[in-house]
Amino acid sequence: MTMPQQLRYAAEHAKGFMPREEGLALYEAACTYGALGPICEIGTYCGKSAIYLGAAARRVGTVVVTVDHHRGSEEIQPGWAHHDPTLVDPRFGKMDSLPTFRATIAAAGLEEEVIAVVGRSDRVAALWNTPLSMLFIDGGHSEEPVTEDYEGWAPHIVVGGALVFHDVHPDPADGGQAPYRVYLRALESGDFGLVSVTGSLRVLERTRA
């Protein structure tokens, strides 16, 4: 399915780390699975990937719930390569991507499709009980948060729904290994089968409860 040009432009020019080809693959996956129920994204940052998901949600008639505490994962804190000083709230000396996210989604016209939940993924997961058509894991990339995101949220994916990982790098020279290890764990569980690979994006489908 072709993504509307205006939304594609908005996604490509939003602040974030999602390459265009991977974003379009994410959009296609959300179009394919989204009719089964709501989509959940773990790791919102400034809303780049939420535009791809929101555009798909609009097409198939569902919503995206995107979960983030908006204080930044480890790799975007001061002193790290992906740190953006413009996102630091000087009042508290902490990262705060929420205002930029809200502006991004409003400018894209997707406020009806994209629902922001502000909080830690593990805390929200403990309260969650709605079946999901698709789960996109793209939060903190160290071992603990990726594992918590998988363990807390993957059980809510319906059979026939999708589990999508970002920043899966089999070669350590290309990036951190935690998403790759948890991705392998999902495959080895026997609950999910690999559907597609686009860059560092992996789309898996739940094959059994």
CSV table of C-alpha atoms in Angstrom, one decimal:
chain,number,residue,atom,x,y,z
A,1,MET,CA,0.0,0.0,0.0
A,2,THR,CA,1.4,3.4,-1.0
A,3,MET,CA,1.7,5.9,1.9
A,4,PRO,CA,0.1,9.2,1.3
A,5,GLN,CA,2.7,11.7,0.0
A,6,GLN,CA,2.0,14.4,2.5
A,7,LEU,CA,2.4,12.0,5.5
A,8,ARG,CA,5.4,10.4,3.9
A,9,TYR,CA,7.0,13.8,3.6
A,10,ALA,CA,6.1,14.6,7.2
A,11,ALA,CA,7.7,11.3,8.5
A,12,GLU,CA,10.8,11.8,6.5
A,13,HIS,CA,11.4,15.3,7.8
A,14,ALA,CA,10.5,14.6,11.4
A,15,LYS,CA,13.3,14.4,14.1
A,16,GLY,CA,14.3,10.8,14.7
A,17,PHE,CA,16.4,7.8,13.6
A,18,MET,CA,14.1,5.8,11.3
A,19,PRO,CA,15.6,5.4,7.8
A,20,ARG,CA,13.0,5.9,5.0
A,21,GLU,CA,13.1,2.3,3.7
A,22,GLU,CA,12.6,1.0,7.2
A,23,GLY,CA,9.8,3.5,7.9
A,24,LEU,CA,7.9,2.4,4.8
A,25,ALA,CA,8.4,-1.2,5.7
A,26,LEU,CA,6.9,-0.4,9.1
A,27,TYR,CA,4.0,1.4,7.4
A,28,GLU,CA,3.4,-1.7,5.2
A,29,ALA,CA,3.4,-4.0,8.2
A,30,ALA,CA,1.0,-1.8,10.1
A,31,CYS,CA,-1.3,-1.8,7.1
A,32,THR,CA,-1.1,-5.5,6.9
A,33,TYR,CA,-1.8,-6.3,10.5
A,34,GLY,CA,-3.6,-3.2,11.9
A,35,ALA,CA,-7.1,-4.3,11.0
A,36,LEU,CA,-6.8,-6.9,13.7
A,37,GLY,CA,-6.9,-4.3,16.5
A,38,PRO,CA,-4.9,-1.4,18.0
A,39,ILE,CA,-1.1,-1.0,17.3
A,40,CYS,CA,1.3,-0.4,20.2
A,41,GLU,CA,4.7,1.4,19.8
A,42,ILE,CA,7.2,1.3,22.6
A,43,GLY,CA,9.6,4.2,22.3
A,44,THR,CA,8.1,7.4,20.8
A,45,TYR,CA,10.9,9.9,21.0
A,46,CYS,CA,9.8,12.8,18.7
A,47,GLY,CA,7.2,10.9,16.7
A,48,LYS,CA,8.9,10.0,13.5
A,49,SER,CA,7.9,6.3,13.5
A,50,ALA,CA,4.5,7.2,14.9
A,51,ILE,CA,3.7,9.1,11.7
A,52,TYR,CA,4.3,5.9,9.7
A,53,LEU,CA,2.2,3.9,12.1
A,54,GLY,CA,-0.5,6.6,12.3
A,55,ALA,CA,-0.8,6.8,8.6
A,56,ALA,CA,-1.4,3.0,8.4
A,57,ALA,CA,-3.8,3.2,11.3
A,58,ARG,CA,-5.9,5.8,9.4
A,59,ARG,CA,-5.9,3.6,6.3
A,60,VAL,CA,-7.1,0.5,8.1
A,61,GLY,CA,-9.3,2.1,10.7
A,62,THR,CA,-7.4,1.5,14.0
A,63,VAL,CA,-5.3,3.5,16.4
A,64,VAL,CA,-1.7,3.6,17.6
A,65,VAL,CA,-0.9,3.7,21.3
A,66,THR,CA,2.7,5.0,21.7
A,67,VAL,CA,4.4,4.5,25.1
A,68,ASP,CA,7.3,6.6,26.3
A,69,HIS,CA,8.4,8.4,29.4
A,70,HIS,CA,9.9,11.0,27.1
A,71,ARG,CA,13.0,11.5,29.4
A,72,GLY,CA,15.2,9.7,26.9
A,73,SER,CA,16.8,6.3,26.7
A,74,GLU,CA,20.4,5.8,27.7
A,75,GLU,CA,21.8,6.3,24.2
A,76,ILE,CA,20.4,9.9,23.8
A,77,GLN,CA,21.5,11.2,27.2
A,78,PRO,CA,24.2,13.9,27.4
A,79,GLY,CA,27.6,12.6,26.4
A,80,TRP,CA,26.2,9.9,24.1
A,81,ALA,CA,26.4,10.0,20.3
A,82,HIS,CA,22.6,10.5,19.7
A,83,HIS,CA,22.1,13.3,22.3
A,84,ASP,CA,20.2,16.3,21.0
A,85,PRO,CA,20.7,19.3,23.4
A,86,THR,CA,17.6,21.1,22.0
A,87,LEU,CA,15.5,18.5,23.7
A,88,VAL,CA,16.8,19.2,27.2
A,89,ASP,CA,14.3,21.0,29.5
A,90,PRO,CA,16.4,23.6,31.3
A,91,ARG,CA,14.0,23.8,34.2
A,92,PHE,CA,14.7,20.3,35.3
A,93,GLY,CA,18.0,19.5,33.4
A,94,LYS,CA,16.3,16.4,31.9
A,95,MET,CA,15.5,15.3,28.4
A,96,ASP,CA,11.9,16.0,27.4
A,97,SER,CA,10.8,14.9,23.9
A,98,LEU,CA,7.1,15.2,24.6
A,99,PRO,CA,6.6,18.8,23.3
A,100,THR,CA,8.4,18.0,20.1
A,101,PHE,CA,6.4,14.7,19.7
A,102,ARG,CA,3.1,16.6,20.2
A,103,ALA,CA,4.0,19.2,17.6
A,104,THR,CA,5.1,16.5,15.2
A,105,ILE,CA,1.9,14.6,15.4
A,106,ALA,CA,-0.3,17.7,15.3
A,107,ALA,CA,1.5,19.0,12.2
A,108,ALA,CA,1.0,15.6,10.5
A,109,GLY,CA,-2.7,15.8,11.3
A,110,LEU,CA,-2.7,12.5,13.1
A,111,GLU,CA,-3.9,13.4,16.6
A,112,GLU,CA,-7.0,11.2,16.2
A,113,GLU,CA,-5.0,8.2,15.2
A,114,VAL,CA,-2.0,8.4,17.6
A,115,ILE,CA,-2.6,8.2,21.3
A,116,ALA,CA,0.3,9.1,23.6
A,117,VAL,CA,0.8,7.3,26.9
A,118,VAL,CA,3.5,9.0,29.0
A,119,GLY,CA,5.2,6.6,31.4
A,120,ARG,CA,7.6,3.8,31.8
A,121,SER,CA,6.9,0.9,29.5
A,122,ASP,CA,7.1,-1.7,32.3
A,123,ARG,CA,4.7,0.2,34.5
A,124,VAL,CA,2.2,0.7,31.6
A,125,ALA,CA,2.5,-2.9,30.5
A,126,ALA,CA,1.6,-4.1,34.0
A,127,LEU,CA,-1.8,-2.3,33.6
A,128,TRP,CA,-2.4,-3.3,30.0
A,129,ASN,CA,-5.0,-5.9,29.0
A,130,THR,CA,-6.1,-5.0,25.4
A,131,PRO,CA,-5.2,-7.4,22.6
A,132,LEU,CA,-2.8,-5.9,20.1
A,133,SER,CA,-2.6,-6.4,16.3
A,134,MET,CA,1.0,-5.3,16.2
A,135,LEU,CA,3.7,-4.4,18.7
A,136,PHE,CA,6.7,-2.3,17.6
A,137,ILE,CA,9.6,-2.4,20.0
A,138,ASP,CA,11.9,0.6,19.7
A,139,GLY,CA,12.5,1.9,23.2
A,140,GLY,CA,15.7,1.7,25.2
A,141,HIS,CA,18.3,-0.5,23.4
A,142,SER,CA,20.2,-1.9,26.3
A,143,GLU,CA,19.5,-5.4,27.6
A,144,GLU,CA,17.0,-4.6,30.5
A,145,PRO,CA,14.6,-2.3,28.6
A,146,VAL,CA,14.4,-4.5,25.5
A,147,THR,CA,13.8,-7.6,27.6
A,148,GLU,CA,11.1,-5.8,29.7
A,149,ASP,CA,9.4,-4.5,26.6
A,150,TYR,CA,9.3,-8.0,25.1
A,151,GLU,CA,8.2,-9.8,28.2
A,152,GLY,CA,5.7,-7.1,29.2
A,153,TRP,CA,4.0,-6.5,25.8
A,154,ALA,CA,4.5,-9.5,23.5
A,155,PRO,CA,1.9,-11.6,25.3
A,156,HIS,CA,-0.8,-9.2,24.2
A,157,ILE,CA,-0.2,-9.8,20.5
A,158,VAL,CA,-3.1,-11.7,18.9
A,159,VAL,CA,-2.4,-14.9,16.9
A,160,GLY,CA,-1.9,-13.7,13.4
A,161,GLY,CA,-0.6,-10.3,14.6
A,162,ALA,CA,2.9,-8.9,14.4
A,163,LEU,CA,5.9,-8.3,16.6
A,164,VAL,CA,8.3,-5.8,15.1
A,165,PHE,CA,11.8,-5.0,16.3
A,166,HIS,CA,14.0,-2.0,15.2
A,167,ASP,CA,17.8,-1.7,15.4
A,168,VAL,CA,18.4,-5.4,15.0
A,169,HIS,CA,22.1,-5.7,14.2
A,170,PRO,CA,23.6,-9.2,13.8
A,171,ASP,CA,27.0,-7.7,13.5
A,172,PRO,CA,28.2,-5.9,16.7
A,173,ALA,CA,30.1,-3.4,14.5
A,174,ASP,CA,26.8,-2.1,13.3
A,175,GLY,CA,25.1,-1.4,16.7
A,176,GLY,CA,24.1,-2.7,20.1
A,177,GLN,CA,23.2,-6.4,20.5
A,178,ALA,CA,20.3,-6.3,22.9
A,179,PRO,CA,17.5,-5.9,20.3
A,180,TYR,CA,19.2,-8.7,18.2
A,181,ARG,CA,19.3,-11.1,21.2
A,182,VAL,CA,15.7,-10.5,22.2
A,183,TYR,CA,14.7,-10.9,18.5
A,184,LEU,CA,16.4,-14.3,18.5
A,185,ARG,CA,14.7,-15.2,21.7
A,186,ALA,CA,11.3,-14.4,20.1
A,187,LEU,CA,12.1,-16.6,17.2
A,188,GLU,CA,13.4,-19.4,19.4
A,189,SER,CA,10.2,-19.3,21.5
A,190,GLY,CA,8.4,-20.9,18.6
A,191,ASP,CA,5.6,-18.4,19.0
A,192,PHE,CA,6.7,-16.2,16.2
A,193,GLY,CA,7.9,-16.6,12.6
A,194,LEU,CA,10.0,-14.2,10.6
A,195,VAL,CA,8.1,-12.4,7.8
A,196,SER,CA,10.4,-9.8,6.5
A,197,VAL,CA,13.8,-8.0,6.9
A,198,THR,CA,14.3,-4.4,5.9
A,199,GLY,CA,17.6,-2.9,7.1
A,200,SER,CA,17.5,-3.3,10.8
A,201,LEU,CA,13.7,-3.8,10.9
A,202,ARG,CA,12.4,-7.3,11.6
A,203,VAL,CA,8.7,-8.2,11.2
A,204,LEU,CA,7.6,-11.4,12.9
A,205,GLU,CA,4.1,-12.9,13.0
A,206,ARG,CA,2.6,-14.7,15.9
A,207,THR,CA,1.8,-18.2,14.9
A,208,ARG,CA,0.5,-19.6,18.2
A,209,ALA,CA,-0.8,-18.4,21.5
